[in-house]
mmCIF file with all atom_site columns, C-alpha atoms in Angstrom:
data_model
loop_
_atom_site.group_PDB
_atom_site.id
_atom_site.type_symbol
_atom_site.label_atom_id
_atom_site.label_alt_id
_atom_site.label_comp_id
_atom_site.label_asym_id
_atom_site.label_entity_id
_atom_site.label_seq_id
_atom_site.pdbx_PDB_ins_code
_atom_site.Cartn_x
_atom_site.Cartn_y
_atom_site.Cartn_z
_atom_site.occupancy
_atom_site.B_iso_or_equiv
_atom_site.pdbx_formal_charge
_atom_site.auth_seq_id
_atom_site.auth_comp_id
_atom_site.auth_asym_id
_atom_site.auth_atom_id
_atom_site.pdbx_PDB_model_num
ATOM 1   C CA . MET F 1 1   ? 14.680 -33.687 -84.904 1.00 43.00 ? 120 MET F CA 1
ATOM 2   C CA . ALA F 1 2   ? 16.353 -30.893 -82.990 1.00 44.00 ? 121 ALA F CA 1
ATOM 3   C CA . PHE F 1 3   ? 19.541 -30.297 -81.112 1.00 43.00 ? 122 PHE F CA 1
ATOM 4   C CA . VAL F 1 4   ? 20.212 -28.495 -77.875 1.00 44.00 ? 123 VAL F CA 1
ATOM 5   C CA . LEU F 1 5   ? 23.170 -26.271 -77.207 1.00 43.00 ? 124 LEU F CA 1
ATOM 6   C CA . THR F 1 6   ? 24.117 -26.049 -73.577 1.00 45.00 ? 125 THR F CA 1
ATOM 7   C CA . GLY F 1 7   ? 26.389 -23.854 -71.499 1.00 45.00 ? 126 GLY F CA 1
ATOM 8   C CA . CYS F 1 8   ? 30.082 -23.643 -71.924 1.00 44.00 ? 127 CYS F CA 1
ATOM 9   C CA . SER F 1 9   ? 31.659 -24.717 -68.673 1.00 43.00 ? 128 SER F CA 1
ATOM 10  C CA . ASP F 1 10  ? 34.137 -27.167 -70.193 1.00 47.00 ? 129 ASP F CA 1
ATOM 11  C CA . THR F 1 11  ? 37.611 -26.103 -71.183 1.00 48.00 ? 130 THR F CA 1
ATOM 12  C CA . VAL F 1 12  ? 39.146 -25.727 -74.600 1.00 52.00 ? 131 VAL F CA 1
ATOM 13  C CA . SER F 1 13  ? 42.781 -26.106 -75.486 1.00 47.00 ? 132 SER F CA 1
ATOM 14  C CA . SER F 1 14  ? 45.134 -23.599 -73.952 1.00 45.00 ? 133 SER F CA 1
ATOM 15  C CA . PRO F 1 15  ? 48.897 -23.075 -73.985 1.00 49.00 ? 134 PRO F CA 1
ATOM 16  C CA . SER F 1 16  ? 49.295 -24.753 -70.578 1.00 52.00 ? 135 SER F CA 1
ATOM 17  C CA . LYS F 1 17  ? 47.265 -27.853 -71.377 1.00 60.00 ? 136 LYS F CA 1
ATOM 18  C CA . PRO F 1 18  ? 46.874 -28.353 -75.126 1.00 72.00 ? 137 PRO F CA 1
ATOM 19  C CA . LEU F 1 19  ? 44.386 -30.895 -76.409 1.00 83.00 ? 138 LEU F CA 1
ATOM 20  C CA . SER F 1 20  ? 45.041 -32.937 -79.498 1.00 94.00 ? 139 SER F CA 1
ATOM 21  C CA . LEU F 1 21  ? 42.515 -34.043 -82.082 1.00 95.00 ? 140 LEU F CA 1
ATOM 22  C CA . SER F 1 22  ? 40.748 -37.293 -81.328 1.00 96.00 ? 141 SER F CA 1
ATOM 23  C CA . LYS F 1 23  ? 42.043 -40.255 -83.306 1.00 96.00 ? 142 LYS F CA 1
ATOM 24  C CA . GLU F 1 24  ? 38.654 -40.544 -85.072 1.00 97.00 ? 143 GLU F CA 1
ATOM 25  C CA . VAL F 1 25  ? 39.059 -37.109 -86.685 1.00 97.00 ? 144 VAL F CA 1
ATOM 26  C CA . VAL F 1 26  ? 40.545 -37.152 -90.186 1.00 97.00 ? 145 VAL F CA 1
ATOM 27  C CA . LEU F 1 27  ? 41.513 -33.788 -91.646 1.00 97.00 ? 146 LEU F CA 1
ATOM 28  C CA . ASN F 1 28  ? 41.046 -33.410 -95.392 1.00 96.00 ? 147 ASN F CA 1
ATOM 29  C CA . VAL F 1 29  ? 43.101 -31.124 -97.652 1.00 96.00 ? 148 VAL F CA 1
ATOM 30  C CA . GLN F 1 30  ? 41.168 -27.995 -96.620 1.00 96.00 ? 149 GLN F CA 1
ATOM 31  C CA . GLY F 1 31  ? 41.441 -28.925 -92.940 1.00 96.00 ? 150 GLY F CA 1
ATOM 32  C CA . LYS F 1 32  ? 45.201 -29.311 -93.244 1.00 95.00 ? 151 LYS F CA 1
ATOM 33  C CA . LYS F 1 33  ? 45.589 -25.991 -95.122 1.00 96.00 ? 152 LYS F CA 1
ATOM 34  C CA . THR F 1 34  ? 43.520 -23.913 -92.692 1.00 95.00 ? 153 THR F CA 1
ATOM 35  C CA . PRO F 1 35  ? 45.320 -23.041 -89.439 1.00 94.00 ? 154 PRO F CA 1
ATOM 36  C CA . THR F 1 36  ? 43.684 -24.628 -86.390 1.00 94.00 ? 155 THR F CA 1
ATOM 37  C CA . VAL F 1 37  ? 43.039 -21.969 -83.732 1.00 93.00 ? 156 VAL F CA 1
ATOM 38  C CA . ALA F 1 38  ? 42.148 -24.434 -80.961 1.00 92.00 ? 157 ALA F CA 1
ATOM 39  C CA . VAL F 1 39  ? 40.931 -27.946 -80.267 1.00 94.00 ? 158 VAL F CA 1
ATOM 40  C CA . THR F 1 40  ? 37.596 -28.154 -78.472 1.00 93.00 ? 159 THR F CA 1
ATOM 41  C CA . PRO F 1 41  ? 36.185 -31.144 -76.550 1.00 94.00 ? 160 PRO F CA 1
ATOM 42  C CA . VAL F 1 42  ? 32.634 -31.745 -77.821 1.00 95.00 ? 161 VAL F CA 1
ATOM 43  C CA . LYS F 1 43  ? 30.370 -34.144 -75.952 1.00 94.00 ? 162 LYS F CA 1
ATOM 44  C CA . PHE F 1 44  ? 27.813 -36.072 -78.016 1.00 93.00 ? 163 PHE F CA 1
ATOM 45  C CA . SER F 1 45  ? 25.026 -37.648 -75.968 1.00 87.00 ? 164 SER F CA 1
ATOM 46  C CA . PHE F 1 46  ? 21.327 -38.185 -75.558 1.00 80.00 ? 165 PHE F CA 1
ATOM 47  C CA . PRO F 1 47  ? 19.380 -35.519 -73.615 1.00 77.00 ? 166 PRO F CA 1
ATOM 48  C CA . ASP F 1 48  ? 20.053 -35.249 -69.883 1.00 65.00 ? 167 ASP F CA 1
ATOM 49  C CA . ASP F 1 49  ? 22.905 -37.764 -70.157 1.00 57.00 ? 168 ASP F CA 1
ATOM 50  C CA . ARG F 1 50  ? 20.400 -40.607 -70.258 1.00 61.00 ? 169 ARG F CA 1
ATOM 51  C CA . SER F 1 51  ? 22.041 -43.961 -70.003 1.00 67.00 ? 170 SER F CA 1
ATOM 52  C CA . TYR F 1 52  ? 22.646 -45.368 -73.449 1.00 68.00 ? 171 TYR F CA 1
ATOM 53  C CA . SER F 1 53  ? 21.336 -48.720 -72.185 1.00 71.00 ? 172 SER F CA 1
ATOM 54  C CA . ALA F 1 54  ? 17.997 -47.049 -71.369 1.00 76.00 ? 173 ALA F CA 1
ATOM 55  C CA . ILE F 1 55  ? 17.458 -46.363 -75.086 1.00 78.00 ? 174 ILE F CA 1
ATOM 56  C CA . PRO F 1 56  ? 15.587 -49.258 -76.768 1.00 81.00 ? 175 PRO F CA 1
ATOM 57  C CA . LEU F 1 57  ? 17.903 -51.267 -79.047 1.00 80.00 ? 176 LEU F CA 1
ATOM 58  C CA . PRO F 1 58  ? 16.181 -50.310 -82.361 1.00 83.00 ? 177 PRO F CA 1
ATOM 59  C CA . TYR F 1 59  ? 16.802 -46.636 -81.491 1.00 80.00 ? 178 TYR F CA 1
ATOM 60  C CA . GLN F 1 60  ? 20.473 -46.988 -80.557 1.00 81.00 ? 179 GLN F CA 1
ATOM 61  C CA . PRO F 1 61  ? 22.771 -45.706 -83.288 1.00 86.00 ? 180 PRO F CA 1
ATOM 62  C CA . LYS F 1 62  ? 26.007 -47.664 -83.229 1.00 82.00 ? 181 LYS F CA 1
ATOM 63  C CA . SER F 1 63  ? 27.912 -44.609 -84.373 1.00 89.00 ? 182 SER F CA 1
ATOM 64  C CA . CYS F 1 64  ? 27.556 -41.141 -85.833 1.00 94.00 ? 183 CYS F CA 1
ATOM 65  C CA . ARG F 1 65  ? 29.305 -39.607 -88.790 1.00 97.00 ? 184 ARG F CA 1
ATOM 66  C CA . LEU F 1 66  ? 30.627 -36.049 -88.571 1.00 98.00 ? 185 LEU F CA 1
ATOM 67  C CA . VAL F 1 67  ? 31.343 -34.288 -91.856 1.00 98.00 ? 186 VAL F CA 1
ATOM 68  C CA . SER F 1 68  ? 32.560 -30.766 -92.599 1.00 98.00 ? 187 SER F CA 1
ATOM 69  C CA . THR F 1 69  ? 34.495 -29.160 -95.423 1.00 97.00 ? 188 THR F CA 1
ATOM 70  C CA . HIS F 1 70  ? 37.621 -29.553 -93.247 1.00 98.00 ? 189 HIS F CA 1
ATOM 71  C CA . PHE F 1 71  ? 37.345 -32.999 -91.617 1.00 98.00 ? 190 PHE F CA 1
ATOM 72  C CA . SER F 1 72  ? 35.306 -36.133 -91.091 1.00 98.00 ? 191 SER F CA 1
ATOM 73  C CA . ALA F 1 73  ? 34.951 -38.596 -88.212 1.00 98.00 ? 192 ALA F CA 1
ATOM 74  C CA . GLU F 1 74  ? 33.068 -41.735 -87.228 1.00 97.00 ? 193 GLU F CA 1
ATOM 75  C CA . ILE F 1 75  ? 32.308 -41.632 -83.496 1.00 96.00 ? 194 ILE F CA 1
ATOM 76  C CA . ALA F 1 76  ? 30.572 -43.785 -80.904 1.00 91.00 ? 195 ALA F CA 1
ATOM 77  C CA . ILE F 1 77  ? 27.575 -42.465 -78.962 1.00 87.00 ? 196 ILE F CA 1
ATOM 78  C CA . PRO F 1 78  ? 27.856 -41.265 -76.257 1.00 87.00 ? 197 PRO F CA 1
ATOM 79  C CA . SER F 1 79  ? 31.378 -39.891 -76.467 1.00 91.00 ? 198 SER F CA 1
ATOM 80  C CA . GLN F 1 80  ? 33.555 -36.837 -76.195 1.00 95.00 ? 199 GLN F CA 1
ATOM 81  C CA . VAL F 1 81  ? 35.538 -35.917 -79.290 1.00 96.00 ? 200 VAL F CA 1
ATOM 82  C CA . ASN F 1 82  ? 38.265 -33.301 -79.619 1.00 97.00 ? 201 ASN F CA 1
ATOM 83  C CA . LEU F 1 83  ? 37.428 -31.333 -82.766 1.00 97.00 ? 202 LEU F CA 1
ATOM 84  C CA . PRO F 1 84  ? 39.414 -28.656 -84.583 1.00 97.00 ? 203 PRO F CA 1
ATOM 85  C CA . ALA F 1 85  ? 38.273 -25.045 -84.277 1.00 95.00 ? 204 ALA F CA 1
ATOM 86  C CA . TYR F 1 86  ? 39.290 -22.651 -87.039 1.00 94.00 ? 205 TYR F CA 1
ATOM 87  C CA . GLY F 1 87  ? 38.110 -19.433 -85.375 1.00 92.00 ? 206 GLY F CA 1
ATOM 88  C CA . LYS F 1 88  ? 35.629 -17.482 -87.488 1.00 92.00 ? 207 LYS F CA 1
ATOM 89  C CA . ASN F 1 89  ? 36.527 -19.840 -90.368 1.00 93.00 ? 208 ASN F CA 1
ATOM 90  C CA . THR F 1 90  ? 35.092 -22.875 -88.541 1.00 96.00 ? 209 THR F CA 1
ATOM 91  C CA . PRO F 1 91  ? 32.748 -24.491 -91.079 1.00 97.00 ? 210 PRO F CA 1
ATOM 92  C CA . PRO F 1 92  ? 29.328 -25.970 -90.275 1.00 98.00 ? 211 PRO F CA 1
ATOM 93  C CA . MET F 1 93  ? 29.403 -29.681 -89.445 1.00 98.00 ? 212 MET F CA 1
ATOM 94  C CA . GLN F 1 94  ? 26.826 -32.295 -90.395 1.00 98.00 ? 213 GLN F CA 1
ATOM 95  C CA . VAL F 1 95  ? 26.056 -34.899 -87.719 1.00 97.00 ? 214 VAL F CA 1
ATOM 96  C CA . LEU F 1 96  ? 24.367 -38.052 -89.029 1.00 97.00 ? 215 LEU F CA 1
ATOM 97  C CA . CYS F 1 97  ? 23.363 -40.891 -86.697 1.00 93.00 ? 216 CYS F CA 1
ATOM 98  C CA . GLN F 1 98  ? 21.142 -43.759 -87.833 1.00 91.00 ? 217 GLN F CA 1
ATOM 99  C CA . SER F 1 99  ? 19.676 -46.961 -86.472 1.00 88.00 ? 218 SER F CA 1
ATOM 100 C CA . ASP F 1 100 ? 16.710 -49.127 -87.449 1.00 87.00 ? 219 ASP F CA 1
ATOM 101 C CA . HIS F 1 101 ? 14.131 -46.660 -86.030 1.00 87.00 ? 220 HIS F CA 1
ATOM 102 C CA . TYR F 1 102 ? 16.076 -43.463 -85.446 1.00 87.00 ? 221 TYR F CA 1
ATOM 103 C CA . THR F 1 103 ? 17.748 -40.803 -87.549 1.00 90.00 ? 222 THR F CA 1
ATOM 104 C CA . PHE F 1 104 ? 19.510 -37.689 -86.360 1.00 92.00 ? 223 PHE F CA 1
ATOM 105 C CA . ASP F 1 105 ? 20.677 -35.519 -89.240 1.00 96.00 ? 224 ASP F CA 1
ATOM 106 C CA . GLU F 1 106 ? 21.521 -31.946 -88.291 1.00 96.00 ? 225 GLU F CA 1
ATOM 107 C CA . THR F 1 107 ? 23.937 -29.313 -89.430 1.00 97.00 ? 226 THR F CA 1
ATOM 108 C CA . ILE F 1 108 ? 25.718 -27.782 -86.455 1.00 97.00 ? 227 ILE F CA 1
ATOM 109 C CA . LYS F 1 109 ? 26.878 -24.208 -86.923 1.00 97.00 ? 228 LYS F CA 1
ATOM 110 C CA . PRO F 1 110 ? 29.913 -22.818 -85.098 1.00 96.00 ? 229 PRO F CA 1
ATOM 111 C CA . VAL F 1 111 ? 29.233 -20.659 -82.055 1.00 95.00 ? 230 VAL F CA 1
ATOM 112 C CA . ASN F 1 112 ? 31.118 -17.944 -80.186 1.00 93.00 ? 231 ASN F CA 1
ATOM 113 C CA . LEU F 1 113 ? 32.536 -20.018 -77.318 1.00 89.00 ? 232 LEU F CA 1
ATOM 114 C CA . THR F 1 114 ? 33.965 -16.936 -75.587 1.00 87.00 ? 233 THR F CA 1
ATOM 115 C CA . GLN F 1 115 ? 30.520 -15.309 -75.467 1.00 84.00 ? 234 GLN F CA 1
ATOM 116 C CA . GLN F 1 116 ? 28.936 -18.537 -74.201 1.00 81.00 ? 235 GLN F CA 1
ATOM 117 C CA . ALA F 1 117 ? 31.534 -18.765 -71.434 1.00 74.00 ? 236 ALA F CA 1
ATOM 118 C CA . ALA F 1 118 ? 30.869 -15.138 -70.439 1.00 71.00 ? 237 ALA F CA 1
ATOM 119 C CA . ASN F 1 119 ? 27.113 -15.767 -70.370 1.00 65.00 ? 238 ASN F CA 1
ATOM 120 C CA . THR F 1 120 ? 27.618 -18.892 -68.258 1.00 62.00 ? 239 THR F CA 1
ATOM 121 C CA . ALA F 1 121 ? 29.859 -16.993 -65.813 1.00 51.00 ? 240 ALA F CA 1
ATOM 122 C CA . THR F 1 122 ? 27.280 -14.216 -65.474 1.00 45.00 ? 241 THR F CA 1
ATOM 123 C CA . ALA F 1 123 ? 24.522 -16.716 -64.723 1.00 44.00 ? 242 ALA F CA 1
ATOM 124 C CA . ALA F 1 124 ? 26.747 -18.633 -62.296 1.00 45.00 ? 243 ALA F CA 1
ATOM 125 C CA . HIS F 1 125 ? 27.645 -15.496 -60.341 1.00 41.00 ? 244 HIS F CA 1
ATOM 126 C CA . PHE F 1 126 ? 23.972 -14.680 -59.972 1.00 41.00 ? 245 PHE F CA 1
ATOM 127 C CA . LEU F 1 127 ? 23.082 -18.231 -58.893 1.00 44.00 ? 246 LEU F CA 1
ATOM 128 C CA . ILE F 1 128 ? 25.900 -18.805 -56.385 1.00 48.00 ? 247 ILE F CA 1
ATOM 129 C CA . GLY F 1 129 ? 25.078 -15.759 -54.329 1.00 49.00 ? 248 GLY F CA 1
ATOM 130 C CA . TYR F 1 130 ? 26.964 -12.845 -55.793 1.00 48.00 ? 249 TYR F CA 1
ATOM 131 C CA . GLY F 1 131 ? 23.526 -11.628 -56.796 1.00 49.00 ? 250 GLY F CA 1
ATOM 132 C CA . LEU F 1 132 ? 22.705 -8.971  -59.276 1.00 46.00 ? 251 LEU F CA 1
ATOM 133 C CA . VAL F 1 133 ? 25.857 -6.919  -58.537 1.00 47.00 ? 252 VAL F CA 1
ATOM 134 C CA . GLY F 1 134 ? 28.135 -9.881  -59.344 1.00 48.00 ? 253 GLY F CA 1
ATOM 135 C CA . ALA F 1 135 ? 26.184 -10.693 -62.491 1.00 42.00 ? 254 ALA F CA 1
ATOM 136 C CA . ILE F 1 136 ? 26.351 -7.068  -63.650 1.00 45.00 ? 255 ILE F CA 1
ATOM 137 C CA . ALA F 1 137 ? 30.101 -6.841  -62.935 1.00 47.00 ? 256 ALA F CA 1
ATOM 138 C CA . THR F 1 138 ? 30.776 -10.066 -64.874 1.00 46.00 ? 257 THR F CA 1
ATOM 139 C CA . SER F 1 139 ? 28.540 -8.964  -67.728 1.00 49.00 ? 258 SER F CA 1
ATOM 140 C CA . SER F 1 140 ? 30.239 -5.554  -67.849 1.00 52.00 ? 259 SER F CA 1
ATOM 141 C CA . ALA F 1 141 ? 33.715 -7.106  -67.972 1.00 52.00 ? 260 ALA F CA 1
ATOM 142 C CA . ALA F 1 142 ? 32.585 -9.433  -70.757 1.00 50.00 ? 261 ALA F CA 1
ATOM 143 C CA . SER F 1 143 ? 31.215 -6.545  -72.821 1.00 57.00 ? 262 SER F CA 1
ATOM 144 C CA . GLN F 1 144 ? 34.569 -4.714  -72.620 1.00 64.00 ? 263 GLN F CA 1
ATOM 145 C CA . ARG F 1 145 ? 36.691 -7.635  -73.830 1.00 68.00 ? 264 ARG F CA 1
ATOM 146 C CA . ASP F 1 146 ? 38.472 -7.561  -77.194 1.00 72.00 ? 265 ASP F CA 1
ATOM 147 C CA . LYS F 1 147 ? 35.902 -9.363  -79.352 1.00 73.00 ? 266 LYS F CA 1
ATOM 148 C CA . SER F 1 148 ? 38.469 -9.883  -82.121 1.00 76.00 ? 267 SER F CA 1
ATOM 149 C CA . GLN F 1 149 ? 40.086 -12.449 -79.800 1.00 77.00 ? 268 GLN F CA 1
ATOM 150 C CA . ASP F 1 150 ? 36.856 -14.472 -79.340 1.00 87.00 ? 269 ASP F CA 1
ATOM 151 C CA . LEU F 1 151 ? 37.110 -18.198 -79.956 1.00 89.00 ? 270 LEU F CA 1
ATOM 152 C CA . PHE F 1 152 ? 34.638 -19.744 -82.388 1.00 92.00 ? 271 PHE F CA 1
ATOM 153 C CA . GLY F 1 153 ? 34.062 -23.484 -82.594 1.00 93.00 ? 272 GLY F CA 1
ATOM 154 C CA . TYR F 1 154 ? 31.423 -26.155 -82.196 1.00 95.00 ? 273 TYR F CA 1
ATOM 155 C CA . PRO F 1 155 ? 29.106 -26.199 -79.172 1.00 94.00 ? 274 PRO F CA 1
ATOM 156 C CA . LEU F 1 156 ? 30.736 -28.110 -76.328 1.00 92.00 ? 275 LEU F CA 1
ATOM 157 C CA . LYS F 1 157 ? 27.687 -30.349 -75.928 1.00 92.00 ? 276 LYS F CA 1
ATOM 158 C CA . ILE F 1 158 ? 25.470 -31.710 -78.678 1.00 92.00 ? 277 ILE F CA 1
ATOM 159 C CA . GLU F 1 159 ? 22.419 -33.689 -77.606 1.00 89.00 ? 278 GLU F CA 1
ATOM 160 C CA . LEU F 1 160 ? 20.798 -36.091 -80.053 1.00 85.00 ? 279 LEU F CA 1
ATOM 161 C CA . LYS F 1 161 ? 17.023 -35.749 -79.953 1.00 80.00 ? 280 LYS F CA 1
#
C-alpha cells in the first residue's frame, strides 16, 4: 500500500474566509490544548478520482478512521474533510480503511503547505506560458519568503491505493 501526495492548489483557512473543522473531527484533550494554526481541507479519494462505484464492492471501504495524538474522525470515502493544522506541531495521522478485500493503513506525516504551494505556482507559471523566466521569478520570490511563517499541515489530497 502506498499513498500519493499531490500539488497544493486548494485553499486553506484565511482571515477572510475561515474554515471550520468538519463535524466528523473530534478533538481530544491534546488537540484542545494545542492552538490550531489553520484548518485545511483534505480530500480523501481513490487515485485519479475514480468513481467509487467503479470499485468492486468487496474492495469498497464504507469508511476510514483518522487517528492522531490530537484528534480522531470517522469519514466516508470519497470525501473532503476539514482537519486542524497545528503548524510545526502538527502530529502524524494514521489513516485506516478496511473492507472485505482491501486494507489501507498508512501514517500521513505533515507537510510544508507553503512550500508545496510555491512549487505548484512555479510549475504553473512554466506550463501556462510564462516560460523559464516566470518560473525563475516565482521560485526566487518563494526562496526569499519568511520561512518561519510557513504553514504545516496534512497534504491536501490523500489517495488510497
